[in-house]
mmCIF file of C-alpha atoms in Angstrom:
data_model
loop_
_atom_site.group_PDB
_atom_site.id
_atom_site.type_symbol
_atom_site.label_atom_id
_atom_site.label_comp_id
_atom_site.label_asym_id
_atom_site.label_seq_id
_atom_site.Cartn_x
_atom_site.Cartn_y
_atom_site.Cartn_z
ATOM 1 C CA MET A 1233 57.721 16.447 9.487
ATOM 2 C CA LYS A 1234 55.726 15.765 6.488
ATOM 3 C CA LYS A 1235 56.716 11.993 6.346
ATOM 4 C CA PHE A 1236 55.815 12.030 10.101
ATOM 5 C CA PHE A 1237 52.736 12.819 9.671
ATOM 6 C CA ALA A 1238 51.661 11.037 6.659
ATOM 7 C CA LEU A 1239 53.158 8.067 8.298
ATOM 8 C CA THR A 1240 50.993 9.016 11.291
ATOM 9 C CA LEU A 1241 47.930 9.067 9.337
ATOM 10 C CA ILE A 1242 48.303 5.760 7.802
ATOM 11 C CA VAL A 1243 48.992 4.069 11.202
ATOM 12 C CA LEU A 1244 45.886 5.847 12.845
ATOM 13 C CA SER A 1245 43.946 4.948 9.939
ATOM 14 C CA VAL A 1246 44.911 1.052 10.390
ATOM 15 C CA ILE A 1247 44.219 1.147 14.250
ATOM 16 C CA ALA A 1248 41.055 2.768 13.862
ATOM 17 C CA CYS A 1249 39.834 0.197 11.137
ATOM 18 C CA LYS A 1250 41.275 -2.829 13.148
ATOM 19 C CA LYS A 1251 39.718 -1.575 16.537
ATOM 20 C CA ASP A 1252 36.433 -1.264 14.913
ATOM 21 C CA LYS A 1253 36.767 -4.847 14.415
ATOM 22 C CA ASP A 1254 38.703 -5.904 17.331
ATOM 23 C CA GLU A 1255 36.481 -4.164 19.766
ATOM 24 C CA GLU A 1256 33.385 -5.868 18.403
ATOM 25 C CA THR A 1257 31.476 -8.065 20.692
ATOM 26 C CA ILE A 1258 28.587 -10.671 20.281
ATOM 27 C CA ASP A 1259 25.680 -11.465 22.390
ATOM 28 C CA ALA A 1260 25.308 -14.650 22.178
ATOM 29 C CA THR A 1261 21.630 -14.330 22.866
ATOM 30 C CA GLU A 1262 20.798 -12.388 19.514
ATOM 31 C CA GLU A 1263 19.480 -14.056 16.689
ATOM 32 C CA VAL A 1264 21.464 -15.042 13.956
ATOM 33 C CA LEU A 1265 20.257 -13.272 10.649
ATOM 34 C CA SER A 1266 21.270 -14.274 7.310
ATOM 35 C CA GLU A 1267 23.982 -12.938 5.449
ATOM 36 C CA LEU A 1268 23.309 -13.449 1.994
ATOM 37 C CA ASN A 1269 21.531 -9.999 1.215
ATOM 38 C CA HIS A 1270 25.328 -8.716 1.699
ATOM 39 C CA TYR A 1271 26.303 -10.810 -1.284
ATOM 40 C CA ALA A 1272 23.080 -9.782 -3.123
ATOM 41 C CA LEU A 1273 22.170 -13.397 -2.944
ATOM 42 C CA ASN A 1274 18.517 -14.854 -3.372
ATOM 43 C CA GLY A 1275 17.622 -18.411 -1.991
ATOM 44 C CA ASN A 1276 19.231 -20.684 0.592
ATOM 45 C CA VAL A 1277 22.616 -20.686 -0.888
ATOM 46 C CA LYS A 1278 25.150 -23.028 0.073
ATOM 47 C CA SER A 1279 28.269 -22.202 -1.792
ATOM 48 C CA VAL A 1280 29.163 -19.543 -4.854
ATOM 49 C CA GLU A 1281 32.274 -20.084 -6.988
ATOM 50 C CA GLU A 1282 33.073 -17.212 -9.403
ATOM 51 C CA LYS A 1283 35.674 -17.440 -12.281
ATOM 52 C CA SER A 1284 36.315 -14.907 -14.806
ATOM 53 C CA PHE A 1285 38.045 -15.278 -18.495
ATOM 54 C CA GLU A 1286 39.118 -13.019 -21.068
ATOM 55 C CA ILE A 1287 37.330 -13.158 -24.544
ATOM 56 C CA VAL A 1288 39.725 -13.517 -27.373
ATOM 57 C CA ASP A 1289 38.634 -11.759 -30.878
ATOM 58 C CA GLY A 1290 35.036 -11.083 -29.208
ATOM 59 C CA ARG A 1291 34.269 -14.755 -29.427
ATOM 60 C CA THR A 1292 36.327 -17.464 -27.201
ATOM 61 C CA LEU A 1293 37.416 -18.060 -23.908
ATOM 62 C CA GLY A 1294 41.108 -17.450 -23.021
ATOM 63 C CA ASN A 1295 42.855 -17.171 -19.808
ATOM 64 C CA LEU A 1296 41.421 -16.402 -16.388
ATOM 65 C CA LYS A 1297 41.342 -12.738 -16.011
ATOM 66 C CA ARG A 1298 39.494 -10.182 -14.301
ATOM 67 C CA GLU A 1299 38.139 -7.198 -15.150
ATOM 68 C CA THR A 1300 40.116 -4.765 -12.605
ATOM 69 C CA TYR A 1301 43.279 -6.216 -11.306
ATOM 70 C CA SER A 1302 42.747 -6.035 -7.618
ATOM 71 C CA GLU A 1303 40.369 -8.304 -7.827
ATOM 72 C CA TYR A 1304 40.189 -12.269 -8.007
ATOM 73 C CA ASP A 1305 38.322 -15.182 -8.687
ATOM 74 C CA PHE A 1306 36.526 -16.714 -5.380
ATOM 75 C CA MET A 1307 34.333 -19.302 -3.630
ATOM 76 C CA LEU A 1308 31.950 -18.532 -0.390
ATOM 77 C CA GLU A 1309 30.482 -21.323 1.576
ATOM 78 C CA PHE A 1310 27.576 -20.454 3.747
ATOM 79 C CA ASN A 1311 26.354 -22.302 6.457
ATOM 80 C CA GLU A 1312 22.175 -23.340 6.285
ATOM 81 C CA LYS A 1313 21.612 -20.034 8.741
ATOM 82 C CA GLY A 1314 22.706 -18.121 5.703
ATOM 83 C CA GLN A 1315 26.270 -17.045 7.444
ATOM 84 C CA LEU A 1316 29.547 -17.137 5.793
ATOM 85 C CA VAL A 1317 32.117 -19.979 6.810
ATOM 86 C CA ARG A 1318 34.661 -19.960 4.159
ATOM 87 C CA GLU A 1319 36.131 -17.735 1.493
ATOM 88 C CA LYS A 1320 38.662 -19.219 -0.795
ATOM 89 C CA LYS A 1321 40.806 -16.324 -3.372
ATOM 90 C CA PHE A 1322 42.360 -17.806 -6.539
ATOM 91 C CA ASN A 1323 45.047 -16.268 -8.503
ATOM 92 C CA SER A 1324 45.130 -15.502 -12.145
ATOM 93 C CA SER A 1325 46.736 -19.066 -12.907
ATOM 94 C CA GLY A 1326 43.955 -20.370 -10.873
ATOM 95 C CA GLN A 1327 45.766 -21.278 -8.009
ATOM 96 C CA LEU A 1328 44.765 -21.060 -4.224
ATOM 97 C CA GLN A 1329 45.938 -17.911 -2.852
ATOM 98 C CA GLU A 1330 43.908 -17.357 0.504
ATOM 99 C CA GLU A 1331 41.544 -19.260 2.737
ATOM 100 C CA ASN A 1332 39.586 -17.582 5.053
ATOM 101 C CA SER A 1333 37.596 -19.546 7.989
ATOM 102 C CA TYR A 1334 34.471 -17.588 9.771
ATOM 103 C CA GLU A 1335 31.919 -18.140 12.166
ATOM 104 C CA GLY A 1336 29.911 -15.407 10.081
ATOM 105 C CA LYS A 1337 31.470 -12.710 8.052
ATOM 106 C CA ASP A 1338 32.290 -10.230 10.685
ATOM 107 C CA LYS A 1339 33.934 -13.214 12.921
ATOM 108 C CA LEU A 1340 37.229 -14.323 10.992
ATOM 109 C CA LEU A 1341 38.865 -17.782 12.533
ATOM 110 C CA GLU A 1342 41.508 -17.981 10.861
ATOM 111 C CA THR A 1343 43.533 -16.777 7.455
ATOM 112 C CA ILE A 1344 46.016 -19.578 5.215
ATOM 113 C CA GLN A 1345 47.747 -17.788 2.882
ATOM 114 C CA TYR A 1346 49.076 -19.843 -0.322
ATOM 115 C CA MET A 1347 52.368 -19.898 -2.110
ATOM 116 C CA ASN A 1348 53.000 -21.964 -5.136
ATOM 117 C CA ASN A 1349 49.535 -24.345 -3.710
ATOM 118 C CA ALA A 1350 51.680 -24.658 -0.485
ATOM 119 C CA VAL A 1351 51.179 -23.044 3.011
ATOM 120 C CA PHE A 1352 53.079 -20.204 3.339
ATOM 121 C CA MET A 1353 51.630 -18.321 6.047
ATOM 122 C CA THR A 1354 48.644 -19.228 9.040
ATOM 123 C CA THR A 1355 47.019 -17.004 10.894
ATOM 124 C CA LYS A 1356 44.756 -17.726 13.943
ATOM 125 C CA TYR A 1357 42.428 -15.340 15.718
ATOM 126 C CA THR A 1358 41.728 -16.374 19.367
ATOM 127 C CA ARG A 1359 38.655 -14.743 20.902
ATOM 128 C CA ASP A 1360 37.569 -14.477 24.606
ATOM 129 C CA ASP A 1361 33.833 -14.833 25.493
ATOM 130 C CA PHE A 1362 32.630 -11.857 24.378
ATOM 131 C CA GLY A 1363 33.911 -12.317 20.967
ATOM 132 C CA ASN A 1364 36.777 -10.173 21.239
ATOM 133 C CA ILE A 1365 39.933 -11.039 19.946
ATOM 134 C CA ILE A 1366 42.338 -11.572 22.478
ATOM 135 C CA ILE A 1367 45.351 -13.313 20.457
ATOM 136 C CA ILE A 1368 46.572 -12.913 16.716
ATOM 137 C CA THR A 1369 49.178 -15.611 15.850
ATOM 138 C CA ARG A 1370 50.709 -16.097 12.727
ATOM 139 C CA ARG A 1371 52.761 -19.131 11.933
ATOM 140 C CA ASN A 1372 55.073 -20.288 9.281
ATOM 141 C CA ALA A 1373 54.773 -23.181 7.064
ATOM 142 C CA ASP A 1374 56.410 -25.113 9.579
ATOM 143 C CA GLN A 1375 54.217 -24.125 12.420
ATOM 144 C CA SER A 1376 56.832 -22.258 14.028
ATOM 145 C CA GLN A 1377 55.511 -18.842 15.582
ATOM 146 C CA PHE A 1378 55.942 -15.883 12.986
ATOM 147 C CA ASP A 1379 55.160 -13.180 15.234
ATOM 148 C CA LYS A 1380 52.008 -12.973 17.526
ATOM 149 C CA THR A 1381 49.661 -9.738 18.872
ATOM 150 C CA VAL A 1382 48.145 -10.193 22.453
ATOM 151 C CA GLN A 1383 45.051 -7.735 23.287
ATOM 152 C CA GLY A 1384 43.735 -6.846 26.591
ATOM 153 C CA PHE A 1385 40.223 -5.815 26.986
ATOM 154 C CA VAL A 1386 38.063 -4.296 30.211
ATOM 155 C CA ASP A 1387 34.352 -4.241 29.824
ATOM 156 C CA GLY A 1388 34.743 -4.672 26.044
ATOM 157 C CA LYS A 1389 37.180 -1.904 25.318
ATOM 158 C CA LEU A 1390 40.799 -2.388 24.335
ATOM 159 C CA VAL A 1391 43.003 -1.380 26.709
ATOM 160 C CA GLN A 1392 46.175 -2.796 25.959
ATOM 161 C CA LYS A 1393 48.156 -4.478 22.602
ATOM 162 C CA ARG A 1394 51.441 -5.782 22.755
ATOM 163 C CA ASN A 1395 53.384 -7.203 19.859
ATOM 164 C CA PHE A 1396 56.131 -10.491 20.152
ATOM 165 C CA ASP A 1397 58.394 -11.830 17.714
ATOM 166 C CA ALA A 1398 59.003 -15.275 16.802
ATOM 167 C CA ASN A 1399 60.624 -16.004 20.317
ATOM 168 C CA GLU A 1400 58.059 -14.391 22.427
ATOM 169 C CA ARG A 1401 59.887 -11.230 22.794
ATOM 170 C CA LEU A 1402 57.869 -8.170 23.504
ATOM 171 C CA MET A 1403 58.572 -5.770 20.467
ATOM 172 C CA SER A 1404 55.923 -2.863 20.929
ATOM 173 C CA LYS A 1405 53.221 -1.783 22.823
ATOM 174 C CA ILE A 1406 50.144 0.244 22.521
ATOM 175 C CA THR A 1407 47.930 1.475 25.859
ATOM 176 C CA TYR A 1408 44.324 2.867 25.626
ATOM 177 C CA GLU A 1409 42.657 5.262 27.836
ATOM 178 C CA TYR A 1410 38.742 6.114 28.116
ATOM 179 C CA ASP A 1411 36.635 8.608 29.804
ATOM 180 C CA GLU A 1412 33.700 8.256 31.428
ATOM 181 C CA LYS A 1413 31.726 8.129 28.693
ATOM 182 C CA GLY A 1414 33.580 5.416 27.275
ATOM 183 C CA ASN A 1415 35.405 7.643 24.569
ATOM 184 C CA LEU A 1416 38.786 6.840 23.632
ATOM 185 C CA VAL A 1417 40.855 10.127 24.901
ATOM 186 C CA LYS A 1418 44.505 8.334 24.702
ATOM 187 C CA GLU A 1419 46.944 5.965 22.928
ATOM 188 C CA ASN A 1420 50.259 5.456 23.890
ATOM 189 C CA TYR A 1421 52.775 4.007 21.656
ATOM 190 C CA TYR A 1422 55.602 1.816 23.225
ATOM 191 C CA LYS A 1423 58.997 0.516 21.610
ATOM 192 C CA ASN A 1424 58.935 -1.886 24.731
ATOM 193 C CA SER A 1425 56.938 -1.802 27.675
ATOM 194 C CA GLU A 1426 59.624 0.821 29.532
ATOM 195 C CA ARG A 1427 59.554 3.646 27.082
ATOM 196 C CA ILE A 1428 56.920 5.580 25.607
ATOM 197 C CA THR A 1429 57.956 6.451 21.594
ATOM 198 C CA ASN A 1430 54.615 8.676 21.291
ATOM 199 C CA TYR A 1431 51.330 9.112 21.886
ATOM 200 C CA ILE A 1432 48.198 10.702 20.236
ATOM 201 C CA THR A 1433 44.908 12.263 22.661
ATOM 202 C CA TYR A 1434 41.643 12.790 20.926
ATOM 203 C CA ASP A 1435 38.815 15.439 22.064
ATOM 204 C CA TYR A 1436 34.889 14.892 22.027
ATOM 205 C CA ASP A 1437 31.987 17.534 21.564
ATOM 206 C CA ASP A 1438 28.750 16.924 24.096
ATOM 207 C CA ASP A 1439 27.367 14.583 21.065
ATOM 208 C CA GLN A 1440 30.386 12.110 21.706
ATOM 209 C CA ASN A 1441 31.756 13.287 17.899
ATOM 210 C CA LYS A 1442 35.737 13.241 17.654
ATOM 211 C CA ILE A 1443 36.445 16.875 16.955
ATOM 212 C CA ALA A 1444 40.383 16.972 17.537
ATOM 213 C CA GLU A 1445 43.300 14.510 17.206
ATOM 214 C CA ASN A 1446 46.745 15.493 18.832
ATOM 215 C CA TYR A 1447 49.812 13.994 18.294
ATOM 216 C CA TYR A 1448 52.877 13.977 20.788
ATOM 217 C CA ASP A 1449 56.600 12.475 20.484
ATOM 218 C CA SER A 1450 58.507 10.897 23.092
ATOM 219 C CA GLN A 1451 59.671 14.704 24.788
ATOM 220 C CA ASN A 1452 55.504 15.580 25.056
ATOM 221 C CA LYS A 1453 56.159 17.904 22.619
ATOM 222 C CA LEU A 1454 53.044 18.604 19.707
ATOM 223 C CA VAL A 1455 54.037 17.472 16.493
ATOM 224 C CA ALA A 1456 51.138 18.058 14.736
ATOM 225 C CA TYR A 1457 47.164 17.915 15.261
ATOM 226 C CA THR A 1458 43.723 17.853 13.664
ATOM 227 C CA LYS A 1459 40.062 18.906 14.100
ATOM 228 C CA PHE A 1460 37.117 17.865 12.911
ATOM 229 C CA GLY A 1461 34.054 19.451 12.287
ATOM 230 C CA TYR A 1462 30.189 18.291 11.881
ATOM 231 C CA LEU A 1463 26.694 18.962 10.835
ATOM 232 C CA GLY A 1464 24.778 16.551 13.398
ATOM 233 C CA SER A 1465 26.538 13.358 13.183
ATOM 234 C CA LEU A 1466 28.056 13.899 9.471
ATOM 235 C CA LEU A 1467 31.695 14.387 9.206
ATOM 236 C CA ILE A 1468 31.872 17.677 7.163
ATOM 237 C CA SER A 1469 35.270 18.975 7.847
ATOM 238 C CA VAL A 1470 38.843 17.577 8.460
ATOM 239 C CA ASP A 1471 41.896 20.203 8.804
ATOM 240 C CA ASN A 1472 45.419 19.258 10.063
ATOM 241 C CA TYR A 1473 47.963 21.601 11.145
ATOM 242 C CA LEU A 1474 51.838 21.840 12.149
ATOM 243 C CA PRO A 1475 52.234 23.054 15.641
ATOM 244 C CA SER A 1476 53.015 26.738 14.652
ATOM 245 C CA GLY A 1477 49.212 26.435 13.161
ATOM 246 C CA GLU A 1478 50.065 26.375 9.574
ATOM 247 C CA LEU A 1479 47.321 24.402 7.588
ATOM 248 C CA GLN A 1480 48.727 21.081 5.898
ATOM 249 C CA TYR A 1481 45.941 19.320 4.544
ATOM 250 C CA ALA A 1482 42.376 19.755 4.448
ATOM 251 C CA GLU A 1483 39.009 17.899 3.702
ATOM 252 C CA LEU A 1484 35.334 19.765 3.081
ATOM 253 C CA LYS A 1485 32.615 17.158 2.461
ATOM 254 C CA MET A 1486 28.688 17.311 1.617
ATOM 255 C CA TYR A 1487 26.241 15.226 1.311
ATOM 256 C CA ASP A 1488 22.430 14.869 0.217
ATOM 257 C CA ASP A 1489 19.191 14.494 2.322
ATOM 258 C CA GLN A 1490 20.167 10.428 2.364
ATOM 259 C CA ASN A 1491 23.404 11.534 3.928
ATOM 260 C CA ASN A 1492 24.994 9.947 0.562
ATOM 261 C CA LEU A 1493 28.512 11.819 0.476
ATOM 262 C CA THR A 1494 27.838 14.392 -2.756
ATOM 263 C CA TYR A 1495 31.141 16.282 -2.710
ATOM 264 C CA ASN A 1496 34.582 15.557 -1.282
ATOM 265 C CA LYS A 1497 37.372 18.387 -1.646
ATOM 266 C CA ILE A 1498 40.877 17.714 -0.347
ATOM 267 C CA VAL A 1499 43.488 20.502 0.019
ATOM 268 C CA ASP A 1500 46.961 19.193 0.283
ATOM 269 C CA ASN A 1501 49.475 22.034 0.701
ATOM 270 C CA SER A 1502 52.571 19.635 1.340
ATOM 271 C CA VAL A 1503 52.328 18.895 -2.339
ATOM 272 C CA LYS A 1504 50.093 21.972 -3.875
ATOM 273 C CA SER A 1505 47.324 20.112 -4.745
ATOM 274 C CA ILE A 1506 43.585 20.939 -4.942
ATOM 275 C CA SER A 1507 41.008 17.934 -5.723
ATOM 276 C CA GLU A 1508 37.593 17.671 -5.826
ATOM 277 C CA GLU A 1509 35.012 14.711 -6.241
ATOM 278 C CA LYS A 1510 31.351 15.302 -7.696
ATOM 279 C CA ILE A 1511 28.886 12.421 -7.019
ATOM 280 C CA SER A 1512 24.876 11.988 -7.461
ATOM 281 C CA TYR A 1513 22.731 9.100 -6.928
ATOM 282 C CA ASP A 1514 19.512 7.611 -8.139
ATOM 283 C CA SER A 1515 16.436 7.022 -5.675
ATOM 284 C CA GLN A 1516 17.529 3.442 -5.085
ATOM 285 C CA GLN A 1517 20.872 4.980 -4.024
ATOM 286 C CA ASN A 1518 23.121 3.566 -6.320
ATOM 287 C CA MET A 1519 25.881 6.215 -7.800
ATOM 288 C CA ILE A 1520 24.897 7.191 -10.980
ATOM 289 C CA SER A 1521 27.831 10.122 -11.667
ATOM 290 C CA TYR A 1522 31.233 10.511 -10.396
ATOM 291 C CA GLU A 1523 33.313 13.750 -11.611
ATOM 292 C CA VAL A 1524 36.967 14.469 -10.476
ATOM 293 C CA ILE A 1525 38.611 17.703 -10.630
ATOM 294 C CA GLN A 1526 42.313 18.544 -10.184
ATOM 295 C CA ASN A 1527 43.547 21.778 -9.645
ATOM 296 C CA GLY A 1528 40.352 22.939 -11.302
ATOM 297 C CA VAL A 1529 40.618 20.699 -14.486
ATOM 298 C CA THR A 1530 38.347 17.921 -14.503
ATOM 299 C CA VAL A 1531 40.270 14.929 -15.102
ATOM 300 C CA GLN A 1532 38.068 12.129 -14.902
ATOM 301 C CA THR A 1533 33.917 11.768 -15.276
ATOM 302 C CA MET A 1534 31.679 8.561 -14.708
ATOM 303 C CA THR A 1535 28.431 7.855 -15.356
ATOM 304 C CA LYS A 1536 26.669 4.625 -14.326
ATOM 305 C CA GLY A 1537 23.563 2.736 -15.312
ATOM 306 C CA TYR A 1538 21.505 -0.103 -13.397
ATOM 307 C CA ASP A 1539 18.865 -2.816 -14.615
ATOM 308 C CA ASP A 1540 15.455 -3.486 -13.312
ATOM 309 C CA ALA A 1541 17.523 -5.633 -10.186
ATOM 310 C CA TYR A 1542 19.516 -2.963 -9.711
ATOM 311 C CA ARG A 1543 22.581 -4.451 -11.068
ATOM 312 C CA LEU A 1544 25.141 -2.155 -12.659
ATOM 313 C CA ALA A 1545 24.614 -2.289 -16.276
ATOM 314 C CA GLU A 1546 26.624 0.530 -18.105
ATOM 315 C CA ASN A 1547 29.571 2.423 -17.133
ATOM 316 C CA VAL A 1548 30.682 5.301 -19.472
ATOM 317 C CA ILE A 1549 34.502 6.871 -17.988
ATOM 318 C CA ASN A 1550 36.093 9.701 -19.646
ATOM 319 C CA THR A 1551 39.767 10.406 -18.811
ATOM 320 C CA LYS A 1552 41.111 13.344 -20.048
ATOM 321 C CA GLY A 1553 38.863 13.306 -22.972
ATOM 322 C CA MET A 1554 39.194 9.208 -23.193
ATOM 323 C CA THR A 1555 35.948 7.871 -23.418
ATOM 324 C CA THR A 1556 35.541 4.244 -22.744
ATOM 325 C CA GLN A 1557 32.081 2.401 -22.545
ATOM 326 C CA ARG A 1558 31.630 -0.536 -20.462
ATOM 327 C CA SER A 1559 28.236 -2.413 -20.837
ATOM 328 C CA TYR A 1560 27.103 -5.475 -18.501
ATOM 329 C CA ARG A 1561 24.705 -8.673 -19.645
ATOM 330 C CA TYR A 1562 23.521 -11.068 -16.864
ATOM 331 C CA ASP A 1563 22.120 -14.596 -17.270
ATOM 332 C CA VAL A 1564 19.903 -15.525 -14.282
ATOM 333 C CA ASP A 1565 18.971 -18.914 -12.586
ATOM 334 C CA GLU A 1566 15.480 -19.574 -11.515
ATOM 335 C CA LYS A 1567 16.231 -17.772 -7.813
ATOM 336 C CA GLY A 1568 17.122 -14.836 -9.224
ATOM 337 C CA ASN A 1569 20.879 -15.013 -9.492
ATOM 338 C CA TRP A 1570 22.858 -14.170 -11.826
ATOM 339 C CA THR A 1571 25.470 -17.013 -13.409
ATOM 340 C CA LYS A 1572 27.259 -15.883 -15.941
ATOM 341 C CA LYS A 1573 28.149 -11.932 -16.501
ATOM 342 C CA THR A 1574 29.420 -10.781 -19.761
ATOM 343 C CA ILE A 1575 31.500 -7.088 -19.858
ATOM 344 C CA TYR A 1576 31.794 -5.448 -22.995
ATOM 345 C CA ILE A 1577 33.800 -2.678 -23.333
ATOM 346 C CA ASP A 1578 33.106 -0.301 -26.736
ATOM 347 C CA LYS A 1579 30.345 -2.991 -27.642
ATOM 348 C CA VAL A 1580 33.011 -5.533 -27.778
ATOM 349 C CA PRO A 1581 32.724 -8.810 -25.288
ATOM 350 C CA VAL A 1582 36.230 -8.743 -23.070
ATOM 351 C CA TYR A 1583 35.506 -10.452 -19.954
ATOM 352 C CA GLU A 1584 33.246 -13.673 -19.274
ATOM 353 C CA ILE A 1585 32.388 -14.256 -15.705
ATOM 354 C CA GLN A 1586 30.760 -17.572 -14.528
ATOM 355 C CA ARG A 1587 29.506 -18.517 -11.254
ATOM 356 C CA VAL A 1588 28.290 -22.081 -9.686
ATOM 357 C CA ILE A 1589 25.847 -21.758 -7.474
ATOM 358 C CA LEU A 1590 24.782 -24.649 -5.021
ATOM 359 C CA TYR A 1591 21.552 -24.596 -3.035
ATOM 360 C CA TYR A 1592 20.538 -26.569 0.298
#
């Protein structure tokens, strides 16, 4: 049961994120706005290329290396309206790892993945006249089909998703049902087009807040359910139960007057764990402190400071009694965009990030 519930949460999270993106419609008459502010860029930027190097012995630039393992070197390209049109990601060897084509950052057109500088997989997103993604096709290096997803919409609402294999055989299907207010009330999961393997129903309050998710198997048996609590439109509680009513997982959230999350408590009874997060912000709503408490014991604290341009200037992390101080220094061009960032750890320069910015 615990494994099923964990898997269900992961699937739901992926579906929810994907759905928000897939259901987005585009009004062709809407004024095109620059997206450069989203990337904290000033001026009429054409492209930004960023590379990060390790600093050897506090003096000499060494190999390509990022401060955080999950980060990557990249290049962003924008059109003259300030819309993102291309993104390139590079691995630690400087090889192209992924290339994305856009018509604005919220309209992904194509993704090309590379391995050893050669095309490995290409994903193409086909949209209807309203901007909804109706076909997602993944192809191998030889352009043979790897798989395909076909989505159907009615009045801008996703109503069906079908997944096909390389030979166009239907592998799975999901259908979506809505109430008269447009709220998603049911998702049906099929192994193929005939048999439902499980389904989920959703309940809402009078303010259209989702207050419950109910998970059923193919025999219409309730296997778990989740309740959500709100303060206005702010989510303040998430409680997941087994059919018996036994609480398996719970979250409690608190916010400040600017609706920033200031406290998050997670109780996971499946592993007998209680974790807490405490967060505070400055007047610009930048996070300035963060604390993690596990089973009543503080395991990590973090304090952040910012410069006059609201860029991160200092980050002090204490993990189980061991303190690391990071500081950040910037070189800035005439447009106010930084072109070099030096990262110090305990006052020793460890990384240097270089930017090449071209303007129209």
